[in-house]
Amino acid sequence: MAHLFLLGIYGIAYCYIASAPILIMHAGRGLLYKSPTNPNPYSNACCRIAAYILLPAIFSAIYYKYWSKDIGDVIGFSLYTFIITFELVTIIQIFKTSWSETIGYYHAIISKRVVPKNSEYIESYKHIREHGNSFFIVFLEILLALPIYQFVSKSGVSHTDSVLNLTLIILFWVTPATLIWFFGNKLENNLHYM
């Protein structure tokens, strides 16, 4: 029973760690679509797309040259580096966006949510978004499992290397999400000016 309880705790911790990119997407959701508070979401799109493609490609080429010629390993590593790149680019966008635009976005949402005629619409998109989050987390769990398998569980990896590799994989995965703490505190601090 104790073993099952421990496995349950590990599973919950893994799900929570795997969901780190969702937090970043949640904080940056106002940057995704054109709106009165975000009139030009496509500015610098070429730079972002180049980063999404080039950085994983460069790191994957280095990985292929120096560590593994296995195409499956390279694809898994490439997907992992894509998620890390996505997190970092989104974090940069969040902190580069003018504070007035960010506050304007949140004020616009709040004012629309308190109007009773919008309640059914709001209820619908909340359910869609929550279910989408759940399935996206399952997808992220699979993506996070790829580098863990490659660098931690594969035969031939020593115990010391496994521990180090697991630590680095998780550290790179969650570090961008920890920066959202500053964004949340800045939003909270804005209450003094409302």
Tab-separated table of N, CA and C in Angstrom, residues 19-190:
chain	number	residue	atom	x	y	z
A	19	SER	N	2.965	20.215	-16.623
A	19	SER	CA	2.036	21.287	-16.995
A	19	SER	C	2.668	22.675	-16.966
A	20	ALA	N	3.946	22.798	-16.675
A	20	ALA	CA	4.599	24.110	-16.579
A	20	ALA	C	4.376	24.988	-17.810
A	21	PRO	N	4.486	24.465	-19.040
A	21	PRO	CA	4.243	25.334	-20.200
A	21	PRO	C	2.817	25.897	-20.257
A	22	ILE	N	1.845	25.192	-19.668
A	22	ILE	CA	0.469	25.685	-19.641
A	22	ILE	C	0.387	26.984	-18.838
A	23	LEU	N	1.133	27.070	-17.745
A	23	LEU	CA	1.139	28.286	-16.937
A	23	LEU	C	1.621	29.469	-17.768
A	24	ILE	N	2.667	29.257	-18.535
A	24	ILE	CA	3.203	30.319	-19.383
A	24	ILE	C	2.182	30.706	-20.447
A	25	MET	N	1.543	29.725	-21.047
A	25	MET	CA	0.524	30.023	-22.059
A	25	MET	C	-0.649	30.775	-21.437
A	26	HIS	N	-1.019	30.418	-20.217
A	26	HIS	CA	-2.110	31.103	-19.532
A	26	HIS	C	-1.746	32.567	-19.283
A	27	ALA	N	-0.530	32.807	-18.820
A	27	ALA	CA	-0.096	34.180	-18.554
A	27	ALA	C	0.020	34.986	-19.844
A	28	GLY	N	0.378	34.350	-20.941
A	28	GLY	CA	0.564	35.051	-22.203
A	28	GLY	C	-0.599	34.954	-23.167
A	29	ARG	N	-1.749	34.481	-22.703
A	29	ARG	CA	-2.871	34.259	-23.621
A	29	ARG	C	-3.365	35.540	-24.269
A	30	GLY	N	-3.173	36.673	-23.617
A	30	GLY	CA	-3.590	37.942	-24.202
A	30	GLY	C	-2.747	38.362	-25.389
A	31	LEU	N	-1.619	37.692	-25.586
A	31	LEU	CA	-0.719	38.023	-26.693
A	31	LEU	C	-1.023	37.224	-27.955
A	32	LEU	N	-1.904	36.230	-27.845
A	32	LEU	CA	-2.115	35.307	-28.960
A	32	LEU	C	-2.974	35.867	-30.088
A	33	TYR	N	-4.024	36.608	-29.737
A	33	TYR	CA	-5.007	37.003	-30.741
A	33	TYR	C	-5.148	38.520	-30.796
A	34	LYS	N	-5.581	38.995	-31.941
A	34	LYS	CA	-5.805	40.415	-32.128
A	34	LYS	C	-7.021	40.843	-31.314
A	35	SER	N	-6.878	41.946	-30.604
A	35	SER	CA	-7.966	42.480	-29.789
A	35	SER	C	-7.721	43.972	-29.619
A	36	PRO	N	-8.693	44.689	-29.049
A	36	PRO	CA	-8.458	46.121	-28.806
A	36	PRO	C	-7.240	46.384	-27.920
A	37	THR	N	-6.958	45.471	-26.998
A	37	THR	CA	-5.795	45.652	-26.124
A	37	THR	C	-4.514	45.084	-26.725
A	38	ASN	N	-4.631	44.309	-27.789
A	38	ASN	CA	-3.458	43.749	-28.458
A	38	ASN	C	-3.662	43.894	-29.970
A	39	PRO	N	-3.528	45.125	-30.484
A	39	PRO	CA	-3.849	45.363	-31.891
A	39	PRO	C	-2.906	44.707	-32.898
A	40	ASN	N	-1.702	44.332	-32.476
A	40	ASN	CA	-0.751	43.764	-33.433
A	40	ASN	C	-0.038	42.537	-32.859
A	41	PRO	N	-0.761	41.418	-32.713
A	41	PRO	CA	-0.118	40.228	-32.141
A	41	PRO	C	0.897	39.573	-33.082
A	42	TYR	N	0.905	39.993	-34.342
A	42	TYR	CA	1.782	39.351	-35.326
A	42	TYR	C	3.094	40.104	-35.523
A	43	SER	N	3.307	41.189	-34.745
A	43	SER	CA	4.580	41.889	-34.872
A	43	SER	C	5.704	40.958	-34.405
A	44	ASN	N	6.769	40.973	-35.108
A	44	ASN	CA	7.935	40.117	-34.831
A	44	ASN	C	7.622	38.626	-34.970
A	45	ALA	N	6.562	38.286	-35.688
A	45	ALA	CA	6.208	36.873	-35.869
A	45	ALA	C	7.328	36.111	-36.569
A	46	CYS	N	7.990	36.748	-37.515
A	46	CYS	CA	9.083	36.077	-38.232
A	46	CYS	C	10.223	35.713	-37.277
A	47	CYS	N	10.538	36.620	-36.359
A	47	CYS	CA	11.607	36.339	-35.377
A	47	CYS	C	11.206	35.182	-34.473
A	48	ARG	N	9.945	35.182	-34.036
A	48	ARG	CA	9.484	34.104	-33.151
A	48	ARG	C	9.498	32.763	-33.873
A	49	ILE	N	9.001	32.740	-35.101
A	49	ILE	CA	8.979	31.492	-35.876
A	49	ILE	C	10.403	31.010	-36.133
A	50	ALA	N	11.295	31.936	-36.452
A	50	ALA	CA	12.701	31.566	-36.671
A	50	ALA	C	13.287	30.950	-35.397
A	51	ALA	N	12.973	31.543	-34.241
A	51	ALA	CA	13.472	30.988	-32.977
A	51	ALA	C	12.894	29.602	-32.737
A	52	TYR	N	11.587	29.431	-33.000
A	52	TYR	CA	10.938	28.126	-32.794
A	52	TYR	C	11.554	27.038	-33.663
A	53	ILE	N	12.009	27.413	-34.852
A	53	ILE	CA	12.562	26.418	-35.783
A	53	ILE	C	14.076	26.281	-35.617
A	54	LEU	N	14.773	27.427	-35.606
A	54	LEU	CA	16.235	27.388	-35.623
A	54	LEU	C	16.864	26.863	-34.333
A	55	LEU	N	16.406	27.340	-33.184
A	55	LEU	CA	17.036	26.895	-31.936
A	55	LEU	C	16.912	25.381	-31.732
A	56	PRO	N	15.708	24.792	-31.853
A	56	PRO	CA	15.647	23.329	-31.733
A	56	PRO	C	16.480	22.612	-32.797
A	57	ALA	N	16.510	23.170	-34.022
A	57	ALA	CA	17.298	22.538	-35.085
A	57	ALA	C	18.792	22.574	-34.764
A	58	ILE	N	19.270	23.697	-34.260
A	58	ILE	CA	20.693	23.821	-33.910
A	58	ILE	C	21.049	22.860	-32.776
A	59	PHE	N	20.238	22.873	-31.704
A	59	PHE	CA	20.526	21.985	-30.571
A	59	PHE	C	20.410	20.515	-30.967
A	60	SER	N	19.456	20.204	-31.832
A	60	SER	CA	19.295	18.815	-32.284
A	60	SER	C	20.466	18.382	-33.149
A	61	ALA	N	20.976	19.286	-33.982
A	61	ALA	CA	22.145	18.962	-34.808
A	61	ALA	C	23.367	18.699	-33.922
A	62	ILE	N	23.534	19.503	-32.891
A	62	ILE	CA	24.645	19.292	-31.949
A	62	ILE	C	24.473	17.959	-31.230
A	63	TYR	N	23.236	17.694	-30.804
A	63	TYR	CA	22.944	16.426	-30.124
A	63	TYR	C	23.247	15.246	-31.049
A	64	TYR	N	22.841	15.346	-32.314
A	64	TYR	CA	23.069	14.282	-33.291
A	64	TYR	C	24.570	14.071	-33.517
A	65	LYS	N	25.309	15.173	-33.620
A	65	LYS	CA	26.739	15.075	-33.911
A	65	LYS	C	27.532	14.481	-32.756
A	66	TYR	N	27.212	14.873	-31.533
A	66	TYR	CA	28.057	14.497	-30.401
A	66	TYR	C	27.512	13.378	-29.519
A	67	TRP	N	26.189	13.124	-29.527
A	67	TRP	CA	25.650	12.163	-28.574
A	67	TRP	C	24.938	10.962	-29.180
A	68	SER	N	24.042	11.189	-30.118
A	68	SER	CA	23.263	10.051	-30.602
A	68	SER	C	22.922	10.202	-32.072
A	69	LYS	N	23.081	9.103	-32.803
A	69	LYS	CA	22.711	9.075	-34.220
A	69	LYS	C	21.319	8.465	-34.412
A	70	ASP	N	20.684	8.084	-33.314
A	70	ASP	CA	19.340	7.493	-33.366
A	70	ASP	C	18.321	8.585	-33.688
A	71	ILE	N	17.627	8.437	-34.813
A	71	ILE	CA	16.678	9.458	-35.274
A	71	ILE	C	15.539	9.654	-34.266
A	72	GLY	N	15.086	8.588	-33.629
A	72	GLY	CA	14.038	8.706	-32.610
A	72	GLY	C	14.489	9.576	-31.454
A	73	ASP	N	15.736	9.378	-31.023
A	73	ASP	CA	16.285	10.208	-29.951
A	73	ASP	C	16.371	11.671	-30.375
A	74	VAL	N	16.792	11.899	-31.603
A	74	VAL	CA	16.939	13.272	-32.104
A	74	VAL	C	15.569	13.952	-32.182
A	75	ILE	N	14.550	13.237	-32.638
A	75	ILE	CA	13.199	13.809	-32.711
A	75	ILE	C	12.682	14.142	-31.316
A	76	GLY	N	12.869	13.220	-30.368
A	76	GLY	CA	12.450	13.479	-28.987
A	76	GLY	C	13.153	14.690	-28.403
A	77	PHE	N	14.454	14.778	-28.634
A	77	PHE	CA	15.234	15.913	-28.137
A	77	PHE	C	14.780	17.209	-28.808
A	78	SER	N	14.488	17.137	-30.091
A	78	SER	CA	14.021	18.308	-30.832
A	78	SER	C	12.685	18.814	-30.299
A	79	LEU	N	11.758	17.907	-30.006
A	79	LEU	CA	10.464	18.305	-29.444
A	79	LEU	C	10.644	18.948	-28.070
A	80	TYR	N	11.523	18.378	-27.270
A	80	TYR	CA	11.811	18.926	-25.942
A	80	TYR	C	12.373	20.343	-26.069
A	81	THR	N	13.352	20.532	-26.938
A	81	THR	CA	13.943	21.865	-27.093
A	81	THR	C	12.948	22.850	-27.709
A	82	PHE	N	12.013	22.352	-28.529
A	82	PHE	CA	10.969	23.230	-29.064
A	82	PHE	C	10.102	23.779	-27.938
A	83	ILE	N	9.700	22.917	-27.001
A	83	ILE	CA	8.861	23.364	-25.875
A	83	ILE	C	9.625	24.378	-25.027
A	84	ILE	N	10.895	24.122	-24.756
A	84	ILE	CA	11.700	25.048	-23.958
A	84	ILE	C	11.807	26.391	-24.689
A	85	THR	N	12.050	26.344	-25.998
A	85	THR	CA	12.134	27.571	-26.795
A	85	THR	C	10.813	28.321	-26.759
A	86	PHE	N	9.707	27.599	-26.910
A	86	PHE	CA	8.386	28.217	-26.861
A	86	PHE	C	8.168	28.921	-25.527
A	87	GLU	N	8.546	28.259	-24.443
A	87	GLU	CA	8.403	28.863	-23.116
A	87	GLU	C	9.210	30.154	-23.015
A	88	LEU	N	10.461	30.106	-23.435
A	88	LEU	CA	11.336	31.270	-23.312
A	88	LEU	C	10.870	32.433	-24.183
A	89	VAL	N	10.474	32.150	-25.417
A	89	VAL	CA	9.996	33.209	-26.314
A	89	VAL	C	8.724	33.842	-25.753
A	90	THR	N	7.817	33.030	-25.228
A	90	THR	CA	6.580	33.559	-24.654
A	90	THR	C	6.872	34.408	-23.425
A	91	ILE	N	7.803	33.961	-22.573
A	91	ILE	CA	8.199	34.748	-21.398
A	91	ILE	C	8.744	36.109	-21.835
A	92	ILE	N	9.583	36.111	-22.844
A	92	ILE	CA	10.142	37.370	-23.345
A	92	ILE	C	9.019	38.279	-23.837
A	93	GLN	N	8.059	37.713	-24.566
A	93	GLN	CA	6.921	38.499	-25.047
A	93	GLN	C	6.114	39.079	-23.890
A	94	ILE	N	5.873	38.261	-22.871
A	94	ILE	CA	5.087	38.719	-21.721
A	94	ILE	C	5.753	39.931	-21.078
A	95	PHE	N	7.059	39.871	-20.873
A	95	PHE	CA	7.744	40.954	-20.182
A	95	PHE	C	8.087	42.126	-21.108
A	96	LYS	N	8.051	41.912	-22.429
A	96	LYS	CA	8.281	43.010	-23.365
A	96	LYS	C	7.010	43.813	-23.640
A	97	THR	N	5.858	43.212	-23.437
A	97	THR	CA	4.599	43.890	-23.711
A	97	THR	C	4.443	45.060	-22.751
A	98	SER	N	3.944	46.175	-23.277
A	98	SER	CA	3.782	47.339	-22.403
A	98	SER	C	2.797	47.013	-21.289
A	99	TRP	N	3.092	47.564	-20.127
A	99	TRP	CA	2.273	47.271	-18.956
A	99	TRP	C	0.853	47.787	-19.142
A	100	SER	N	0.693	48.894	-19.822
A	100	SER	CA	-0.656	49.445	-20.042
A	100	SER	C	-1.491	48.501	-20.916
A	101	GLU	N	-0.873	47.860	-21.898
A	101	GLU	CA	-1.592	46.888	-22.724
A	101	GLU	C	-1.996	45.666	-21.898
A	102	THR	N	-1.102	45.212	-21.049
A	102	THR	CA	-1.403	44.053	-20.207
A	102	THR	C	-2.561	44.360	-19.267
A	103	ILE	N	-2.490	45.488	-18.585
A	103	ILE	CA	-3.555	45.873	-17.661
A	103	ILE	C	-4.853	46.107	-18.426
A	104	GLY	N	-4.761	46.713	-19.597
A	104	GLY	CA	-5.955	46.930	-20.426
A	104	GLY	C	-6.635	45.616	-20.787
A	105	TYR	N	-5.830	44.615	-21.099
A	105	TYR	CA	-6.376	43.293	-21.429
A	105	TYR	C	-7.151	42.718	-20.239
A	106	TYR	N	-6.545	42.758	-19.048
A	106	TYR	CA	-7.206	42.198	-17.869
A	106	TYR	C	-8.457	42.998	-17.484
A	107	HIS	N	-8.394	44.312	-17.608
A	107	HIS	CA	-9.578	45.123	-17.323
A	107	HIS	C	-10.705	44.820	-18.300
A	108	ALA	N	-10.357	44.647	-19.571
A	108	ALA	CA	-11.382	44.333	-20.574
A	108	ALA	C	-12.057	43.000	-20.267
A	109	ILE	N	-11.284	42.016	-19.878
A	109	ILE	CA	-11.860	40.711	-19.535
A	109	ILE	C	-12.778	40.828	-18.316
A	110	ILE	N	-12.307	41.519	-17.301
A	110	ILE	CA	-13.096	41.664	-16.078
A	110	ILE	C	-14.425	42.356	-16.370
A	111	SER	N	-14.379	43.440	-17.155
A	111	SER	CA	-15.618	44.178	-17.435
A	111	SER	C	-16.599	43.337	-18.241
A	112	LYS	N	-16.123	42.496	-19.135
A	112	LYS	CA	-17.017	41.637	-19.931
A	112	LYS	C	-17.578	40.487	-19.088
A	113	ARG	N	-16.800	40.007	-18.124
A	113	ARG	CA	-17.246	38.868	-17.322
A	113	ARG	C	-18.364	39.227	-16.346
A	114	VAL	N	-18.453	40.488	-15.942
A	114	VAL	CA	-19.493	40.861	-14.976
A	114	VAL	C	-20.838	41.159	-15.637
A	115	VAL	N	-20.891	41.225	-16.963
A	115	VAL	CA	-22.150	41.481	-17.672
A	115	VAL	C	-22.943	40.176	-17.726
A	116	PRO	N	-24.161	40.144	-17.157
A	116	PRO	CA	-24.943	38.895	-17.089
A	116	PRO	C	-25.208	38.246	-18.450
A	117	LYS	N	-25.372	39.030	-19.498
A	117	LYS	CA	-25.679	38.430	-20.803
A	117	LYS	C	-24.501	37.619	-21.361
A	118	ASN	N	-23.315	37.817	-20.820
A	118	ASN	CA	-22.129	37.081	-21.281
A	118	ASN	C	-21.893	35.782	-20.514
A	119	SER	N	-22.705	35.508	-19.499
A	119	SER	CA	-22.420	34.385	-18.597
A	119	SER	C	-22.417	33.026	-19.302
A	120	GLU	N	-23.357	32.787	-20.212
A	120	GLU	CA	-23.396	31.502	-20.930
A	120	GLU	C	-22.174	31.348	-21.835
A	121	TYR	N	-21.835	32.418	-22.519
A	121	TYR	CA	-20.665	32.403	-23.391
A	121	TYR	C	-19.398	32.121	-22.580
A	122	ILE	N	-19.267	32.812	-21.452
A	122	ILE	CA	-18.102	32.635	-20.584
A	122	ILE	C	-18.040	31.211	-20.058
A	123	GLU	N	-19.180	30.685	-19.646
A	123	GLU	CA	-19.237	29.303	-19.140
A	123	GLU	C	-18.779	28.327	-20.220
A	124	SER	N	-19.194	28.555	-21.462
A	124	SER	CA	-18.820	27.667	-22.572
A	124	SER	C	-17.318	27.680	-22.814
A	125	TYR	N	-16.750	28.878	-22.951
A	125	TYR	CA	-15.320	28.893	-23.268
A	125	TYR	C	-14.477	28.426	-22.091
A	126	LYS	N	-14.938	28.627	-20.856
A	126	LYS	CA	-14.183	28.114	-19.703
A	126	LYS	C	-14.111	26.592	-19.729
A	127	HIS	N	-15.233	25.947	-20.038
A	127	HIS	CA	-15.227	24.483	-20.138
A	127	HIS	C	-14.312	24.013	-21.264
A	128	ILE	N	-14.402	24.668	-22.401
A	128	ILE	CA	-13.559	24.296	-23.541
A	128	ILE	C	-12.087	24.461	-23.174
A	129	ARG	N	-11.757	25.592	-22.563
A	129	ARG	CA	-10.363	25.846	-22.202
A	129	ARG	C	-9.874	24.860	-21.145
A	130	GLU	N	-10.698	24.553	-20.144
A	130	GLU	CA	-10.288	23.621	-19.089
A	130	GLU	C	-10.060	22.214	-19.642
A	131	HIS	N	-10.950	21.762	-20.516
A	131	HIS	CA	-10.759	20.434	-21.120
A	131	HIS	C	-9.559	20.447	-22.061
A	132	GLY	N	-9.394	21.545	-22.787
A	132	GLY	CA	-8.215	21.678	-23.647
A	132	GLY	C	-6.931	21.636	-22.839
A	133	ASN	N	-6.928	22.301	-21.672
A	133	ASN	CA	-5.760	22.251	-20.780
A	133	ASN	C	-5.456	20.816	-20.372
A	134	SER	N	-6.498	20.070	-20.019
A	134	SER	CA	-6.302	18.686	-19.567
A	134	SER	C	-5.652	17.835	-20.649
A	135	PHE	N	-6.167	17.931	-21.863
A	135	PHE	CA	-5.593	17.130	-22.947
A	135	PHE	C	-4.210	17.621	-23.340
A	136	PHE	N	-3.996	18.935	-23.256
A	136	PHE	CA	-2.680	19.464	-23.574
A	136	PHE	C	-1.654	19.001	-22.541
A	137	ILE	N	-2.075	18.893	-21.280
A	137	ILE	CA	-1.172	18.390	-20.234
A	137	ILE	C	-0.789	16.939	-20.513
A	138	VAL	N	-1.738	16.124	-20.972
A	138	VAL	CA	-1.419	14.736	-21.333
A	138	VAL	C	-0.370	14.732	-22.449
A	139	PHE	N	-0.550	15.597	-23.442
A	139	PHE	CA	0.411	15.719	-24.535
A	139	PHE	C	1.785	16.134	-23.999
A	140	LEU	N	1.807	17.102	-23.076
A	140	LEU	CA	3.078	17.547	-22.486
A	140	LEU	C	3.729	16.449	-21.651
A	141	GLU	N	2.923	15.633	-20.988
A	141	GLU	CA	3.476	14.510	-20.218
A	141	GLU	C	4.209	13.545	-21.142
A	142	ILE	N	3.642	13.313	-22.317
A	142	ILE	CA	4.289	12.435	-23.295
A	142	ILE	C	5.591	13.073	-23.787
A	143	LEU	N	5.537	14.372	-24.100
A	143	LEU	CA	6.746	15.057	-24.579
A	143	LEU	C	7.839	15.070	-23.515
A	144	LEU	N	7.473	15.281	-22.264
A	144	LEU	CA	8.466	15.278	-21.193
A	144	LEU	C	9.027	13.877	-20.959
A	145	ALA	N	8.226	12.862	-21.230
A	145	ALA	CA	8.690	11.481	-21.040
A	145	ALA	C	9.803	11.108	-22.028
A	146	LEU	N	9.798	11.720	-23.219
A	146	LEU	CA	10.804	11.380	-24.233
A	146	LEU	C	12.234	11.659	-23.753
A	147	PRO	N	12.562	12.887	-23.302
A	147	PRO	CA	13.946	13.087	-22.834
A	147	PRO	C	14.256	12.323	-21.547
A	148	ILE	N	13.238	12.115	-20.725
A	148	ILE	CA	13.481	11.335	-19.503
A	148	ILE	C	13.868	9.910	-19.871
A	149	TYR	N	13.172	9.348	-20.839
A	149	TYR	CA	13.532	7.997	-21.289
A	149	TYR	C	14.935	7.998	-21.897
A	150	GLN	N	15.196	8.963	-22.786
A	150	GLN	CA	16.477	9.016	-23.487
A	150	GLN	C	17.666	9.175	-22.542
A	151	PHE	N	17.544	10.096	-21.593
A	151	PHE	CA	18.697	10.485	-20.787
A	151	PHE	C	18.721	9.898	-19.382
A	152	VAL	N	17.626	9.250	-18.978
A	152	VAL	CA	17.568	8.737	-17.614
A	152	VAL	C	17.361	7.226	-17.583
A	153	SER	N	16.408	6.738	-18.367
A	153	SER	CA	15.982	5.341	-18.251
A	153	SER	C	16.639	4.379	-19.231
A	154	LYS	N	17.214	4.893	-20.299
A	154	LYS	CA	17.800	4.013	-21.301
A	154	LYS	C	18.960	3.220	-20.713
A	155	SER	N	19.112	1.993	-21.189
A	155	SER	CA	20.229	1.178	-20.706
A	155	SER	C	21.550	1.825	-21.118
A	156	GLY	N	22.518	1.677	-20.268
A	156	GLY	CA	23.832	2.252	-20.550
A	156	GLY	C	24.054	3.589	-19.862
A	157	VAL	N	23.013	4.155	-19.253
A	157	VAL	CA	23.171	5.417	-18.529
A	157	VAL	C	23.448	5.082	-17.062
A	158	SER	N	24.558	5.596	-16.549
A	158	SER	CA	24.915	5.302	-15.155
A	158	SER	C	23.934	5.983	-14.201
A	159	HIS	N	23.904	5.506	-12.959
A	159	HIS	CA	22.994	6.076	-11.954
A	159	HIS	C	23.292	7.557	-11.721
A	160	THR	N	24.569	7.904	-11.630
A	160	THR	CA	24.959	9.303	-11.413
A	160	THR	C	24.519	10.172	-12.575
A	161	ASP	N	24.742	9.691	-13.803
A	161	ASP	CA	24.302	10.439	-14.986
A	161	ASP	C	22.783	10.554	-15.031
A	162	SER	N	22.087	9.490	-14.636
A	162	SER	CA	20.623	9.513	-14.637
A	162	SER	C	20.086	10.608	-13.723
A	163	VAL	N	20.645	10.704	-12.523
A	163	VAL	CA	20.192	11.712	-11.557
A	163	VAL	C	20.490	13.111	-12.080
A	164	LEU	N	21.703	13.313	-12.599
A	164	LEU	CA	22.081	14.615	-13.145
A	164	LEU	C	21.196	14.981	-14.333
A	165	ASN	N	21.007	14.027	-15.242
A	165	ASN	CA	20.189	14.286	-16.430
A	165	ASN	C	18.743	14.612	-16.067
A	166	LEU	N	18.173	13.867	-15.133
A	166	LEU	CA	16.798	14.125	-14.706
A	166	LEU	C	16.675	15.518	-14.094
A	167	THR	N	17.648	15.881	-13.277
A	167	THR	CA	17.647	17.207	-12.657
A	167	THR	C	17.695	18.297	-13.718
A	168	LEU	N	18.563	18.150	-14.709
A	168	LEU	CA	18.687	19.159	-15.769
A	168	LEU	C	17.428	19.226	-16.633
A	169	ILE	N	16.869	18.074	-16.973
A	169	ILE	CA	15.648	18.048	-17.793
A	169	ILE	C	14.523	18.803	-17.096
A	170	ILE	N	14.328	18.521	-15.827
A	170	ILE	CA	13.249	19.175	-15.070
A	170	ILE	C	13.572	20.652	-14.853
A	171	LEU	N	14.815	20.960	-14.569
A	171	LEU	CA	15.208	22.347	-14.349
A	171	LEU	C	14.941	23.210	-15.581
A	172	PHE	N	15.351	22.731	-16.761
A	172	PHE	CA	15.102	23.489	-17.991
A	172	PHE	C	13.606	23.590	-18.290
A	173	TRP	N	12.851	22.563	-17.950
A	173	TRP	CA	11.412	22.523	-18.226
A	173	TRP	C	10.645	23.524	-17.358
A	174	VAL	N	10.997	23.617	-16.077
A	174	VAL	CA	10.194	24.440	-15.150
A	174	VAL	C	10.735	25.850	-14.919
A	175	THR	N	12.005	26.100	-15.191
A	175	THR	CA	12.573	27.416	-14.897
A	175	THR	C	11.820	28.557	-15.578
A	176	PRO	N	11.491	28.463	-16.867
A	176	PRO	CA	10.728	29.576	-17.456
A	176	PRO	C	9.389	29.825	-16.747
A	177	ALA	N	8.724	28.768	-16.318
A	177	ALA	CA	7.436	28.928	-15.638
A	177	ALA	C	7.584	29.613	-14.285
A	178	THR	N	8.731	29.440	-13.633
A	178	THR	CA	8.922	30.091	-12.337
A	178	THR	C	8.974	31.608	-12.482
A	179	LEU	N	9.345	32.090	-13.657
A	179	LEU	CA	9.411	33.534	-13.883
A	179	LEU	C	8.025	34.176	-13.899
A	180	ILE	N	6.985	33.373	-14.082
A	180	ILE	CA	5.614	33.888	-14.058
A	180	ILE	C	5.267	34.417	-12.670
A	181	TRP	N	5.972	33.967	-11.648
A	181	TRP	CA	5.766	34.479	-10.288
A	181	TRP	C	5.910	36.002	-10.268
A	182	PHE	N	6.909	36.527	-10.984
A	182	PHE	CA	7.132	37.972	-11.029
A	182	PHE	C	5.964	38.680	-11.721
A	183	PHE	N	5.463	38.066	-12.783
A	183	PHE	CA	4.331	38.635	-13.518
A	183	PHE	C	3.089	38.681	-12.627
A	184	GLY	N	2.811	37.597	-11.908
A	184	GLY	CA	1.664	37.550	-11.005
A	184	GLY	C	1.767	38.594	-9.906
A	185	ASN	N	2.959	38.766	-9.368
A	185	ASN	CA	3.152	39.769	-8.322
A	185	ASN	C	3.011	41.188	-8.864
A	186	LYS	N	3.433	41.389	-10.101
A	186	LYS	CA	3.270	42.706	-10.712
A	186	LYS	C	1.783	43.002	-10.923
A	187	LEU	N	1.024	41.996	-11.342
A	187	LEU	CA	-0.426	42.181	-11.479
A	187	LEU	C	-1.052	42.516	-10.129
A	188	GLU	N	-0.647	41.798	-9.093
A	188	GLU	CA	-1.180	42.058	-7.762
A	188	GLU	C	-0.829	43.476	-7.303
A	189	ASN	N	0.389	43.891	-7.546
A	189	ASN	CA	0.836	45.221	-7.153
A	189	ASN	C	0.016	46.310	-7.838
A	190	ASN	N	-0.495	46.017	-9.023
A	190	ASN	CA	-1.278	46.996	-9.765
A	190	ASN	C	-2.590	47.344	-9.045
